[in-house]
Amino acid sequence: MKKYIFLFVLILVSSGCEKYLEEDYLSGENSESIVKSEETFETLINSAYVSLRAWYGKENAWDLTESGTDIYTWGLDNRSVGFCTYETFTTDEEQERMAAIWRELYKALNTCNIILSRIDEVPYSSEARRDERRAEVQFLRAHYLWMIVNIWGGVHFTTEPSTMATRTANRTDVSTFYDQIFADLNAAKEVLPDEQAPADYGRATKAAAEALLARAHLYNKDYQEAATYALNVINNYNFQLLDDWSQIWDINNIKNPEIVWAVNYSDDPVYTKAQFTDVNGDIYNTAGIIQREGGHTGHVMYEIRYENLSWGLVRDLENGRGFQRW
């Protein structure tokens, strides 16, 4: 009798496992289907721009760049433990904000690597459009590599797409990063347009590629090349300084002739990532997770904390919701 019960249970468990292992793939998109049409592949290219919002106009970017220079002469309430833990061998949880930037930049790099490895398989309506999109992603890859090498130095480098989690990093010479950055930007600038159509505002341009070449050569101590590219951007495009410095901060002056290249933001949650998540999938509004990365929050970091004034004003959106980090 025990033998029959055992066989019955074994059959039941086996059939149960088979049932639950059946996958109902609802989206229908995967690495193979996305290259079958220009329309679907364009969505992948657009996604390569998304991680720029994790950096520009963000507290984390300033913490990792300008806050360590003589640009800032005063520190206020920026008490970011995630950037101020200096013990050796700290874990991701102890350096959560740094780890989140690491993950975001390498995710963006991998997206670019995937696109560049598959773009020739896509049935584009014209080769000119394919070449321009390729150049955009070459620009973006150079940009992400430049950010990585300037934050961490000669860390993990790859131009190959990853299809699974990578647990092993390699130490790479800084020169390897810059060789790839220059190769990508030099290729991109030969194809990218001088400016994009209004509907494509924010996509990479030739001027943006040359401006990044100037910056990359400067950081690599190639001073003559840096000056050449910088002067070319200044003199041979339609950029100019605004007459009134205060116009830079006008919320209605989003597009102006000072801007060489812009990162687009949206107040539509469909197009704007709400937050970063940490390695466990938690959002920042719980303790210890990277903060508010959906929109451009930079302007609030310099507003006075007027609720602390003696007459006790209320902190609200209308008056800037100041954070006063620096």
Short mmCIF file of C-alpha atoms in Angstrom, two decimals:
data_model
loop_
_atom_site.label_atom_id
_atom_site.label_comp_id
_atom_site.label_asym_id
_atom_site.label_seq_id
_atom_site.Cartn_x
_atom_site.Cartn_y
_atom_site.Cartn_z
CA MET A 1 0.00 0.00 0.00
CA LYS A 2 2.83 2.39 0.88
CA LYS A 3 4.37 1.73 -2.54
CA TYR A 4 1.17 2.78 -4.33
CA ILE A 5 0.86 5.93 -2.22
CA PHE A 6 4.48 6.82 -3.04
CA LEU A 7 3.89 6.32 -6.78
CA PHE A 8 0.71 8.40 -6.64
CA VAL A 9 2.48 11.28 -4.89
CA LEU A 10 5.39 11.07 -7.34
CA ILE A 11 3.05 11.27 -10.33
CA LEU A 12 1.14 14.17 -8.73
CA VAL A 13 4.32 16.13 -8.02
CA SER A 14 5.70 15.49 -11.49
CA SER A 15 2.53 16.64 -13.19
CA GLY A 16 2.35 19.65 -10.88
CA CYS A 17 5.90 20.69 -11.76
CA GLU A 18 5.18 20.35 -15.45
CA LYS A 19 2.11 22.54 -15.13
CA TYR A 20 3.82 25.30 -13.22
CA LEU A 21 6.85 25.36 -15.49
CA GLU A 22 4.73 26.31 -18.49
CA GLU A 23 5.43 29.96 -19.30
CA ASP A 24 2.82 32.28 -20.72
CA TYR A 25 4.96 34.96 -22.40
CA LEU A 26 2.57 37.88 -22.73
CA SER A 27 4.72 40.68 -24.14
CA GLY A 28 5.94 38.72 -27.14
CA GLU A 29 9.19 40.73 -27.31
CA ASN A 30 12.62 39.20 -26.89
CA SER A 31 16.13 39.65 -28.22
CA GLU A 32 15.17 38.01 -31.49
CA SER A 33 11.80 39.62 -32.14
CA ILE A 34 13.03 43.14 -31.44
CA VAL A 35 15.40 43.08 -34.42
CA LYS A 36 12.69 42.03 -36.85
CA SER A 37 11.35 45.53 -37.47
CA GLU A 38 12.64 49.08 -37.50
CA GLU A 39 9.81 50.19 -35.22
CA THR A 40 10.60 47.79 -32.39
CA PHE A 41 14.35 48.35 -32.65
CA GLU A 42 13.84 52.10 -32.39
CA THR A 43 12.35 51.58 -28.92
CA LEU A 44 15.57 49.83 -27.88
CA ILE A 45 17.63 52.74 -29.22
CA ASN A 46 15.45 55.20 -27.32
CA SER A 47 16.05 53.23 -24.12
CA ALA A 48 19.79 53.87 -24.45
CA TYR A 49 19.13 57.52 -23.60
CA VAL A 50 17.16 56.81 -20.41
CA SER A 51 20.11 56.38 -18.04
CA LEU A 52 21.24 59.94 -18.78
CA ARG A 53 18.45 61.04 -16.44
CA ALA A 54 20.15 59.19 -13.63
CA TRP A 55 23.08 61.60 -13.86
CA TYR A 56 22.27 65.04 -15.21
CA GLY A 57 20.52 67.43 -12.87
CA LYS A 58 20.95 65.00 -10.01
CA GLU A 59 22.42 65.26 -6.55
CA ASN A 60 24.42 62.08 -7.06
CA ALA A 61 26.25 63.47 -10.08
CA TRP A 62 27.27 66.60 -8.22
CA ASP A 63 28.41 64.51 -5.28
CA LEU A 64 30.67 62.50 -7.59
CA THR A 65 32.04 65.44 -9.56
CA GLU A 66 31.83 69.09 -8.60
CA SER A 67 31.42 68.76 -4.84
CA GLY A 68 35.04 67.65 -4.55
CA THR A 69 36.41 70.72 -6.32
CA ASP A 70 36.88 74.39 -5.53
CA ILE A 71 33.63 75.20 -7.35
CA TYR A 72 31.83 74.65 -4.06
CA THR A 73 32.92 76.82 -1.16
CA TRP A 74 30.21 75.94 1.32
CA GLY A 75 28.53 72.73 2.48
CA LEU A 76 25.13 72.69 4.12
CA ASP A 77 22.91 69.67 4.80
CA ASN A 78 24.30 67.11 2.35
CA ARG A 79 24.72 64.21 4.76
CA SER A 80 24.81 61.36 2.27
CA VAL A 81 26.10 58.32 4.14
CA GLY A 82 26.12 56.42 0.85
CA PHE A 83 28.98 58.62 -0.35
CA CYS A 84 30.75 59.06 2.96
CA THR A 85 31.59 55.53 4.07
CA TYR A 86 35.33 55.16 3.69
CA GLU A 87 36.02 51.78 5.32
CA THR A 88 37.79 49.19 3.16
CA PHE A 89 35.72 46.32 1.75
CA THR A 90 32.34 47.95 2.28
CA THR A 91 29.39 46.19 0.68
CA ASP A 92 26.86 47.46 -1.85
CA GLU A 93 24.35 47.97 0.95
CA GLU A 94 26.78 50.27 2.76
CA GLN A 95 27.58 52.20 -0.42
CA GLU A 96 24.12 51.98 -1.95
CA ARG A 97 24.19 55.24 -3.87
CA MET A 98 27.56 54.54 -5.44
CA ALA A 99 26.48 51.00 -6.27
CA ALA A 100 23.29 52.26 -7.89
CA ILE A 101 25.24 54.59 -10.18
CA TRP A 102 27.58 51.70 -11.04
CA ARG A 103 24.64 49.46 -11.97
CA GLU A 104 22.90 52.17 -13.98
CA LEU A 105 25.96 53.07 -16.05
CA TYR A 106 26.87 49.47 -16.80
CA LYS A 107 23.26 48.72 -17.69
CA ALA A 108 23.37 51.64 -20.13
CA LEU A 109 26.69 50.44 -21.54
CA ASN A 110 25.27 46.97 -22.10
CA THR A 111 22.22 48.41 -23.86
CA CYS A 112 24.54 50.24 -26.26
CA ASN A 113 26.62 47.11 -26.82
CA ILE A 114 23.50 45.08 -27.62
CA ILE A 115 22.26 47.68 -30.10
CA LEU A 116 25.58 47.96 -31.90
CA SER A 117 25.90 44.19 -32.13
CA ARG A 118 22.44 43.72 -33.68
CA ILE A 119 21.70 46.86 -35.68
CA ASP A 120 22.87 45.38 -38.99
CA GLU A 121 20.20 42.67 -38.68
CA VAL A 122 17.32 45.16 -38.59
CA PRO A 123 15.38 45.78 -41.83
CA TYR A 124 15.74 49.57 -41.81
CA SER A 125 13.83 51.57 -44.40
CA SER A 126 17.08 53.26 -45.44
CA GLU A 127 20.77 52.73 -44.81
CA ALA A 128 21.13 56.42 -43.97
CA ARG A 129 18.72 56.05 -41.05
CA ARG A 130 20.51 52.92 -39.83
CA ASP A 131 23.87 54.70 -39.98
CA GLU A 132 22.56 57.72 -38.08
CA ARG A 133 21.06 55.57 -35.33
CA ARG A 134 24.31 53.62 -35.09
CA ALA A 135 26.19 56.91 -34.71
CA GLU A 136 23.83 58.02 -31.93
CA VAL A 137 24.53 54.86 -29.97
CA GLN A 138 28.27 55.14 -30.57
CA PHE A 139 28.06 58.61 -29.07
CA LEU A 140 26.09 57.30 -26.09
CA ARG A 141 28.47 54.41 -25.51
CA ALA A 142 31.42 56.79 -25.55
CA HIS A 143 29.59 59.00 -23.09
CA TYR A 144 28.87 56.16 -20.65
CA LEU A 145 32.43 54.85 -20.92
CA TRP A 146 33.73 58.35 -20.26
CA MET A 147 31.55 58.62 -17.15
CA ILE A 148 32.67 55.22 -15.86
CA VAL A 149 36.40 55.81 -16.35
CA ASN A 150 36.28 59.26 -14.79
CA ILE A 151 34.46 58.05 -11.69
CA TRP A 152 36.30 54.79 -11.05
CA GLY A 153 39.39 54.77 -13.29
CA GLY A 154 40.51 51.56 -14.97
CA VAL A 155 37.65 49.27 -13.97
CA HIS A 156 35.62 46.73 -15.93
CA PHE A 157 35.58 47.35 -19.68
CA THR A 158 33.63 45.59 -22.39
CA THR A 159 32.13 46.29 -25.80
CA GLU A 160 30.45 42.89 -25.95
CA PRO A 161 26.78 42.47 -24.99
CA SER A 162 26.01 40.53 -21.82
CA THR A 163 23.03 38.19 -21.92
CA MET A 164 23.22 37.15 -18.27
CA ALA A 165 24.41 38.57 -14.98
CA THR A 166 28.13 39.26 -14.92
CA ARG A 167 29.70 38.49 -11.56
CA THR A 168 33.37 38.92 -12.46
CA ALA A 169 34.91 42.29 -13.27
CA ASN A 170 38.27 42.88 -14.90
CA ARG A 171 40.81 45.61 -14.28
CA THR A 172 41.45 47.58 -17.47
CA ASP A 173 43.99 50.24 -18.40
CA VAL A 174 42.50 53.71 -18.57
CA SER A 175 43.99 54.04 -22.05
CA THR A 176 41.72 51.23 -23.25
CA PHE A 177 38.69 53.26 -22.25
CA TYR A 178 39.93 56.36 -24.02
CA ASP A 179 40.87 54.46 -27.16
CA GLN A 180 37.28 53.24 -27.43
CA ILE A 181 35.82 56.63 -26.52
CA PHE A 182 37.80 58.35 -29.25
CA ALA A 183 37.01 55.61 -31.79
CA ASP A 184 33.27 55.82 -31.11
CA LEU A 185 33.14 59.61 -31.16
CA ASN A 186 35.25 59.95 -34.30
CA ALA A 187 32.98 57.49 -36.09
CA ALA A 188 29.83 59.18 -34.78
CA LYS A 189 30.78 62.72 -35.75
CA GLU A 190 31.20 61.71 -39.39
CA VAL A 191 27.56 60.65 -39.59
CA LEU A 192 25.55 62.67 -37.07
CA PRO A 193 23.71 65.80 -38.29
CA ASP A 194 24.76 69.25 -37.14
CA GLU A 195 21.39 69.55 -35.43
CA GLN A 196 18.30 67.41 -34.98
CA ALA A 197 14.76 68.16 -36.08
CA PRO A 198 12.51 69.64 -33.34
CA ALA A 199 10.76 66.29 -32.89
CA ASP A 200 14.14 64.65 -32.19
CA TYR A 201 15.44 67.30 -29.80
CA GLY A 202 17.83 65.62 -27.37
CA ARG A 203 19.22 63.06 -29.79
CA ALA A 204 22.97 63.15 -30.37
CA THR A 205 24.39 65.61 -32.89
CA LYS A 206 27.75 66.24 -34.52
CA ALA A 207 28.25 69.25 -32.26
CA ALA A 208 27.60 67.11 -29.18
CA ALA A 209 30.12 64.52 -30.38
CA GLU A 210 32.77 67.18 -30.97
CA ALA A 211 32.07 68.78 -27.59
CA LEU A 212 32.52 65.42 -25.88
CA LEU A 213 35.70 64.85 -27.88
CA ALA A 214 37.00 68.15 -26.53
CA ARG A 215 36.18 67.12 -22.97
CA ALA A 216 37.61 63.61 -23.34
CA HIS A 217 40.86 64.92 -24.86
CA LEU A 218 41.11 67.46 -22.05
CA TYR A 219 40.76 64.76 -19.40
CA ASN A 220 43.30 62.65 -21.28
CA LYS A 221 45.71 65.62 -21.29
CA ASP A 222 45.61 65.96 -25.08
CA TYR A 223 45.41 69.71 -24.75
CA GLN A 224 45.85 70.72 -28.39
CA GLU A 225 43.14 68.32 -29.58
CA ALA A 226 40.86 69.52 -26.79
CA ALA A 227 41.31 73.14 -27.83
CA THR A 228 40.77 72.33 -31.51
CA TYR A 229 37.45 70.57 -30.94
CA ALA A 230 36.24 73.10 -28.39
CA LEU A 231 36.96 76.06 -30.67
CA ASN A 232 35.26 74.29 -33.55
CA VAL A 233 32.08 73.89 -31.51
CA ILE A 234 32.24 77.51 -30.39
CA ASN A 235 32.97 79.04 -33.79
CA ASN A 236 31.29 76.83 -36.37
CA TYR A 237 27.82 76.20 -34.98
CA ASN A 238 25.00 78.50 -33.94
CA PHE A 239 25.63 78.43 -30.20
CA GLN A 240 25.90 81.65 -28.25
CA LEU A 241 25.72 82.91 -24.69
CA LEU A 242 22.46 84.42 -23.51
CA ASP A 243 22.48 88.17 -22.98
CA ASP A 244 21.05 87.86 -19.48
CA TRP A 245 22.60 85.25 -17.18
CA SER A 246 19.35 84.91 -15.23
CA GLN A 247 17.62 83.56 -18.35
CA ILE A 248 19.47 80.27 -17.84
CA TRP A 249 17.25 79.57 -14.83
CA ASP A 250 13.96 80.51 -16.49
CA ILE A 251 11.78 77.40 -16.42
CA ASN A 252 10.15 78.52 -19.67
CA ASN A 253 13.51 78.87 -21.43
CA ILE A 254 14.16 75.15 -21.82
CA LYS A 255 15.52 75.43 -25.37
CA ASN A 256 18.02 78.22 -25.96
CA PRO A 257 21.20 78.85 -28.01
CA GLU A 258 23.53 78.08 -25.09
CA ILE A 259 22.59 74.40 -25.14
CA VAL A 260 24.92 72.13 -27.11
CA TRP A 261 23.07 68.95 -26.17
CA ALA A 262 20.12 68.37 -23.86
CA VAL A 263 18.77 65.50 -21.79
CA ASN A 264 15.00 65.35 -22.08
CA TYR A 265 12.70 64.97 -19.09
CA SER A 266 8.95 64.46 -18.96
CA ASP A 267 6.27 64.89 -16.32
CA ASP A 268 4.48 61.88 -17.81
CA PRO A 269 5.27 58.80 -15.67
CA VAL A 270 5.02 56.62 -18.78
CA TYR A 271 8.17 58.26 -20.15
CA THR A 272 9.94 59.16 -16.92
CA LYS A 273 11.44 56.58 -14.64
CA ALA A 274 10.02 57.09 -11.18
CA GLN A 275 13.00 56.00 -9.11
CA PHE A 276 16.12 53.95 -9.12
CA THR A 277 15.83 50.64 -7.36
CA ASP A 278 18.48 48.95 -5.32
CA VAL A 279 19.73 45.41 -5.79
CA ASN A 280 16.72 44.08 -3.89
CA GLY A 281 14.21 45.99 -6.00
CA ASP A 282 13.32 48.46 -3.25
CA ILE A 283 12.75 52.13 -4.04
CA TYR A 284 14.57 55.02 -2.44
CA ASN A 285 11.70 56.17 -0.27
CA THR A 286 12.72 53.41 2.11
CA ALA A 287 15.94 53.97 4.01
CA GLY A 288 19.24 53.58 2.24
CA ILE A 289 18.15 53.52 -1.41
CA ILE A 290 19.10 55.94 -4.16
CA GLN A 291 16.85 58.91 -4.49
CA ARG A 292 14.19 60.42 -6.71
CA GLU A 293 15.72 59.79 -10.12
CA GLY A 294 12.69 60.31 -12.32
CA GLY A 295 12.75 64.03 -12.97
CA HIS A 296 15.22 66.90 -12.92
CA THR A 297 15.63 67.73 -9.24
CA GLY A 298 18.78 69.81 -9.54
CA HIS A 299 17.13 73.18 -9.12
CA VAL A 300 15.91 72.40 -5.59
CA MET A 301 19.41 71.61 -4.32
CA TYR A 302 20.39 75.27 -4.20
CA GLU A 303 17.16 76.74 -2.83
CA ILE A 304 17.24 78.21 0.66
CA ARG A 305 15.60 76.15 3.41
CA TYR A 306 13.29 79.01 4.23
CA GLU A 307 11.22 76.93 6.66
CA ASN A 308 14.21 77.22 9.00
CA LEU A 309 14.08 81.01 9.02
CA SER A 310 12.96 82.75 12.18
CA TRP A 311 9.58 83.75 10.75
CA GLY A 312 8.77 80.13 9.88
CA LEU A 313 7.69 80.03 6.24
CA VAL A 314 6.13 76.86 4.89
CA ARG A 315 8.17 74.67 2.55
CA ASP A 316 6.08 74.16 -0.59
CA LEU A 317 6.25 73.54 -4.33
CA GLU A 318 5.29 77.08 -5.27
CA ASN A 319 8.37 78.53 -3.59
CA GLY A 320 10.88 75.97 -4.80
CA ARG A 321 10.82 73.19 -2.17
CA GLY A 322 14.43 73.91 -1.28
CA PHE A 323 16.86 71.20 -0.21
CA GLN A 324 19.95 73.44 0.08
CA ARG A 325 22.54 70.70 -0.29
CA TRP A 326 25.42 73.09 -0.97
#
